[in-house]
Coordinates of C-alpha atoms in Angstrom, one line a residue:
M24 CA -0.3 -0.4 0.0
C25 CA 3.2 2.3 1.2
K26 CA 4.6 2.0 -2.2
K27 CA 0.9 2.6 -4.4
I28 CA 1.1 5.7 -2.0
H29 CA 4.9 6.8 -3.2
V30 CA 4.1 5.8 -7.5
F31 CA 0.9 8.0 -7.0
L32 CA 3.0 10.7 -5.2
F33 CA 6.0 11.0 -7.7
L34 CA 3.3 11.2 -10.5
S35 CA 1.6 14.0 -9.4
L36 CA 4.8 15.7 -8.5
L37 CA 5.7 15.1 -12.1
T38 CA 2.8 16.7 -13.1
I39 CA 3.2 20.1 -10.7
V40 CA 6.6 20.2 -12.7
S41 CA 5.2 19.6 -16.7
C42 CA 2.6 22.6 -15.9
N43 CA 4.3 26.1 -16.8
D44 CA 2.6 29.9 -16.5
S45 CA 0.9 31.0 -19.7
S46 CA 2.4 34.7 -19.5
E47 CA 5.9 33.4 -19.9
V48 CA 7.0 34.6 -23.6
F49 CA 9.3 32.2 -25.5
N50 CA 11.7 33.0 -27.7
I51 CA 11.8 30.8 -30.8
G52 CA 14.9 31.8 -33.5
E53 CA 16.6 34.5 -30.7
E54 CA 19.8 33.3 -31.9
F55 CA 19.3 34.1 -35.7
T56 CA 17.2 38.0 -35.2
N57 CA 17.3 40.5 -33.9
N58 CA 14.6 40.1 -31.0
D59 CA 14.5 44.2 -30.6
S60 CA 12.9 44.6 -34.3
K61 CA 10.1 46.9 -34.0
I62 CA 7.9 48.5 -37.0
T63 CA 7.0 52.0 -37.2
Y64 CA 4.2 53.9 -39.4
V65 CA 5.6 57.0 -40.4
D66 CA 3.2 59.5 -43.1
T67 CA 5.1 61.9 -44.3
I68 CA 3.7 61.3 -48.1
T69 CA 1.1 63.5 -49.3
V70 CA -0.1 62.8 -52.4
Q71 CA -1.9 64.7 -54.8
A72 CA -4.4 63.4 -57.5
S73 CA -6.4 64.7 -60.0
T74 CA -8.4 64.2 -63.7
I75 CA -7.3 65.8 -66.5
L76 CA -9.1 65.6 -70.5
I77 CA -6.4 63.9 -72.9
D78 CA -6.5 66.6 -75.2
S79 CA -5.5 64.3 -78.5
F80 CA -5.3 60.7 -79.5
T81 CA -4.0 58.5 -82.3
T82 CA -7.3 56.8 -84.1
S83 CA -5.6 55.3 -87.3
N84 CA -3.0 52.7 -86.3
Y85 CA -6.0 50.3 -85.2
N86 CA -7.4 50.2 -89.1
K87 CA -10.8 49.9 -88.1
V88 CA -14.2 52.6 -89.1
F89 CA -16.1 53.5 -86.0
F90 CA -18.6 55.6 -85.5
G91 CA -21.6 57.0 -84.1
Y92 CA -22.9 58.5 -81.6
N93 CA -23.5 58.4 -76.7
N94 CA -25.6 61.7 -74.9
D95 CA -24.0 61.3 -71.4
P96 CA -25.0 62.9 -68.3
I97 CA -21.3 63.3 -66.8
L98 CA -19.4 63.2 -70.8
G99 CA -21.6 64.7 -73.0
K100 CA -22.0 64.1 -76.2
T101 CA -19.7 61.9 -78.1
Y102 CA -20.0 62.4 -81.6
A103 CA -17.8 60.1 -83.8
E104 CA -17.1 59.6 -87.6
S105 CA -14.8 57.5 -90.0
Y106 CA -12.2 58.6 -92.7
V107 CA -10.9 56.1 -94.9
A108 CA -9.0 56.1 -98.2
F109 CA -9.0 53.5 -100.8
E110 CA -6.1 52.4 -103.0
H111 CA -6.1 49.1 -106.2
D112 CA -3.2 47.7 -106.3
G113 CA -2.3 49.3 -108.9
S114 CA -3.4 46.8 -111.9
L115 CA -6.6 47.7 -112.4
P116 CA -9.2 44.4 -114.6
D117 CA -8.8 43.4 -118.1
I118 CA -13.1 43.4 -119.1
D119 CA -14.7 42.7 -122.8
T120 CA -16.2 44.8 -124.3
R121 CA -19.6 42.3 -123.9
S122 CA -19.2 42.7 -120.3
S123 CA -21.5 45.4 -118.6
F124 CA -21.5 47.4 -115.1
D125 CA -23.4 46.5 -112.8
S126 CA -22.8 48.9 -109.8
L127 CA -20.8 49.9 -106.9
V128 CA -20.7 49.4 -103.7
I129 CA -19.3 49.7 -100.7
F130 CA -19.5 46.5 -98.7
M131 CA -18.4 46.5 -94.6
K132 CA -18.5 43.4 -92.0
Q133 CA -18.7 44.2 -88.4
N134 CA -15.8 43.5 -86.2
G135 CA -18.3 42.5 -82.9
D136 CA -17.6 46.5 -81.1
Y137 CA -20.6 48.2 -79.7
L138 CA -22.1 50.4 -77.8
G139 CA -25.8 50.7 -76.7
D140 CA -29.3 48.7 -78.3
S141 CA -28.0 46.2 -81.0
T142 CA -31.5 45.9 -81.8
I143 CA -32.5 49.1 -84.0
F144 CA -32.9 50.5 -86.8
K145 CA -29.1 52.9 -87.6
E146 CA -28.8 55.5 -89.9
F147 CA -25.9 56.9 -91.6
S148 CA -24.2 58.4 -94.1
V149 CA -21.4 58.8 -96.8
Y150 CA -19.8 61.3 -97.9
R151 CA -17.3 61.2 -100.8
V152 CA -14.1 63.6 -99.0
T153 CA -13.1 66.5 -100.8
E154 CA -8.8 67.4 -99.3
D155 CA -6.4 65.0 -99.8
I156 CA -6.3 62.7 -96.6
E157 CA -2.4 62.9 -95.8
Y158 CA -0.7 63.6 -92.1
N159 CA -0.1 67.0 -89.9
D160 CA 3.2 68.0 -90.0
D161 CA 5.6 66.5 -88.6
A162 CA 3.0 63.2 -87.8
S163 CA 3.1 59.6 -88.4
A164 CA -0.6 58.9 -87.7
F165 CA -3.8 60.7 -88.0
Y166 CA -5.7 61.9 -83.9
N167 CA -8.8 62.0 -82.8
I168 CA -8.9 66.4 -83.5
D169 CA -8.6 65.6 -87.3
S170 CA -11.0 66.1 -90.1
F171 CA -10.7 66.6 -94.2
A172 CA -12.7 68.8 -96.0
R173 CA -16.1 67.0 -97.5
E174 CA -19.0 67.2 -100.3
D175 CA -22.6 68.6 -99.0
V176 CA -24.6 65.6 -100.3
P177 CA -23.8 62.3 -99.3
L178 CA -23.5 60.1 -102.0
A179 CA -25.4 57.6 -100.5
T180 CA -27.3 56.9 -96.9
K181 CA -27.8 53.5 -95.2
Q182 CA -30.5 52.2 -92.6
F183 CA -29.4 48.6 -90.3
I184 CA -29.7 47.2 -88.7
P185 CA -26.7 46.4 -86.2
R186 CA -26.6 43.0 -84.3
P187 CA -22.4 42.6 -84.5
L188 CA -21.8 39.6 -82.7
R189 CA -24.0 37.2 -86.0
N190 CA -20.7 39.5 -88.5
D191 CA -23.5 40.5 -90.5
S192 CA -22.1 42.1 -94.2
I193 CA -23.6 45.4 -94.9
I194 CA -24.0 47.3 -98.9
V195 CA -23.4 50.5 -99.2
K196 CA -24.6 51.3 -103.7
L197 CA -22.8 54.4 -104.7
P198 CA -24.7 56.2 -107.2
N199 CA -24.2 54.6 -110.7
E200 CA -23.2 57.4 -112.1
L201 CA -20.2 57.8 -110.2
G202 CA -19.8 53.4 -110.6
N203 CA -20.6 53.9 -114.4
Q204 CA -17.6 56.7 -114.7
W205 CA -15.6 54.4 -113.8
Y206 CA -16.6 50.9 -116.0
D207 CA -16.2 53.3 -118.6
W208 CA -12.9 54.2 -117.3
I209 CA -11.3 50.1 -117.2
E210 CA -12.9 49.2 -120.4
T211 CA -11.5 51.7 -122.8
N212 CA -8.3 53.2 -121.1
T213 CA -9.6 56.7 -122.2
D214 CA -8.9 59.4 -120.8
S215 CA -8.9 57.1 -117.4
L216 CA -7.9 59.3 -114.1
I217 CA -7.9 55.8 -112.5
D218 CA -5.5 54.2 -113.6
T219 CA -2.5 54.2 -111.5
K220 CA -2.3 53.6 -107.7
D221 CA -1.5 57.8 -107.1
E222 CA -4.0 58.8 -110.1
F223 CA -6.9 57.2 -108.2
L224 CA -5.8 58.7 -104.6
D225 CA -5.6 62.5 -106.1
Y226 CA -9.2 61.6 -108.0
F227 CA -11.5 59.8 -105.7
K228 CA -9.5 61.1 -101.5
G229 CA -11.6 58.7 -99.6
V230 CA -15.2 59.0 -97.9
V231 CA -16.0 59.7 -94.1
F232 CA -19.2 57.3 -92.4
V233 CA -21.0 60.1 -90.9
P234 CA -23.7 59.2 -88.4
N235 CA -27.1 60.7 -88.6
T236 CA -28.1 62.0 -85.2
K237 CA -30.8 63.3 -86.2
N238 CA -32.0 59.1 -85.4
E239 CA -32.4 58.4 -82.0
N240 CA -31.8 55.6 -82.3
W241 CA -28.1 56.8 -82.4
S242 CA -28.5 58.4 -78.8
T243 CA -26.3 55.5 -77.1
S244 CA -24.6 53.9 -79.8
F245 CA -21.1 53.2 -81.5
N246 CA -20.6 50.0 -84.1
G247 CA -17.5 49.3 -85.2
F248 CA -15.9 47.8 -88.8
N249 CA -12.1 46.3 -89.4
S250 CA -9.9 46.3 -92.3
S251 CA -6.8 45.2 -92.1
S252 CA -4.7 43.0 -94.6
T253 CA -5.3 39.8 -92.9
N254 CA -8.9 40.3 -92.0
L255 CA -10.1 42.6 -95.2
Q256 CA -13.6 43.5 -93.8
I257 CA -13.9 47.0 -95.9
E258 CA -14.0 47.2 -100.0
L259 CA -15.8 49.2 -102.0
R260 CA -16.7 47.2 -105.1
L261 CA -16.8 47.7 -108.7
Y262 CA -19.6 45.0 -109.4
Y263 CA -20.1 44.2 -113.2
S264 CA -21.1 40.9 -115.7
K265 CA -19.3 38.9 -118.2
H266 CA -21.0 38.2 -121.1
D267 CA -20.1 34.6 -120.5
E268 CA -20.5 33.9 -116.9
E269 CA -24.8 34.1 -115.0
E270 CA -22.4 36.0 -111.9
N271 CA -21.4 39.5 -111.7
T272 CA -17.9 39.6 -110.6
Y273 CA -15.8 42.4 -108.5
F274 CA -12.4 44.1 -108.7
S275 CA -11.7 45.5 -105.2
F276 CA -10.8 48.6 -104.2
T277 CA -9.2 48.0 -100.3
P278 CA -8.4 50.8 -97.7
R279 CA -4.8 51.9 -97.7
E280 CA -2.8 50.6 -94.7
N281 CA -2.7 53.3 -91.5
Y282 CA -5.1 55.5 -93.8
I283 CA -8.5 55.2 -91.5
F284 CA -8.8 56.6 -88.6
S285 CA -12.1 58.4 -86.4
H286 CA -12.8 61.8 -85.9
F287 CA -14.2 62.2 -82.2
S288 CA -16.0 65.4 -81.3
I289 CA -17.3 66.1 -77.8
D290 CA -19.8 69.0 -76.1
R291 CA -19.6 68.6 -72.5
S292 CA -21.3 72.4 -71.8
G293 CA -23.3 71.5 -68.7
T294 CA -21.6 68.7 -67.4
V295 CA -19.9 68.3 -64.6
S296 CA -16.6 67.2 -66.9
S297 CA -17.0 70.3 -68.5
V298 CA -14.7 72.0 -65.7
L299 CA -12.1 69.0 -66.1
D300 CA -8.5 70.6 -66.7
T301 CA -7.5 69.4 -70.8
E302 CA -3.4 67.3 -70.9
G303 CA -1.3 70.1 -71.0

């Protein structure tokens, strides 16, 4: 019995010795680091921030036609129109005298870029540019502030329902008088103003796509169309029929590389953003 009591006392003592005060702090790894290190919060930097307006930016490096109109209560009225200069590859087709002219059109395929309601009719006009589309002095691109003179009367006006996600194509028919003139020049090669690339650019300087803002459906809407050598979605096509073929064929005038750009004009009057400073 006495032996059992001794064993019990020994175990109890061992338990008491193994317990420790939880208030004690154990420093682990103090041989590797300085235990007196501290973290101090110091605020001596004042950040000054402001919001400014970008005065100009390039719009010709994307090879996109982008036009539309947006009326925003904060940002104001944003209006976008697109310029395109066309050219041919330097070699006009050899047209048989038994062939006949059909039509001159602008073929456009949407690239999926859009803003606003894409399920309702929109209207835009195509104007002929009367001024050489060239870079400003010391510039190598076109900017959002660049614009060029155009005729007062449009070559054509088109209504369409965007449906951008379907990649639908749009056909804009140009005046037959213009198309017939081009066809005659190509067929007869007489007194032609479009034989070479330079002659064509001098004669037909380009077009500008202009949204009809009187159409309320443009209230918040932009639409985009791509054009590049690898993804051609805009062409000026001269259709004609050959005497021995049922289907019409066409000759393409393609956009001049990097001579496609959008012009933006913005009216911020009466909005909170009208007080913002312009960059620079």
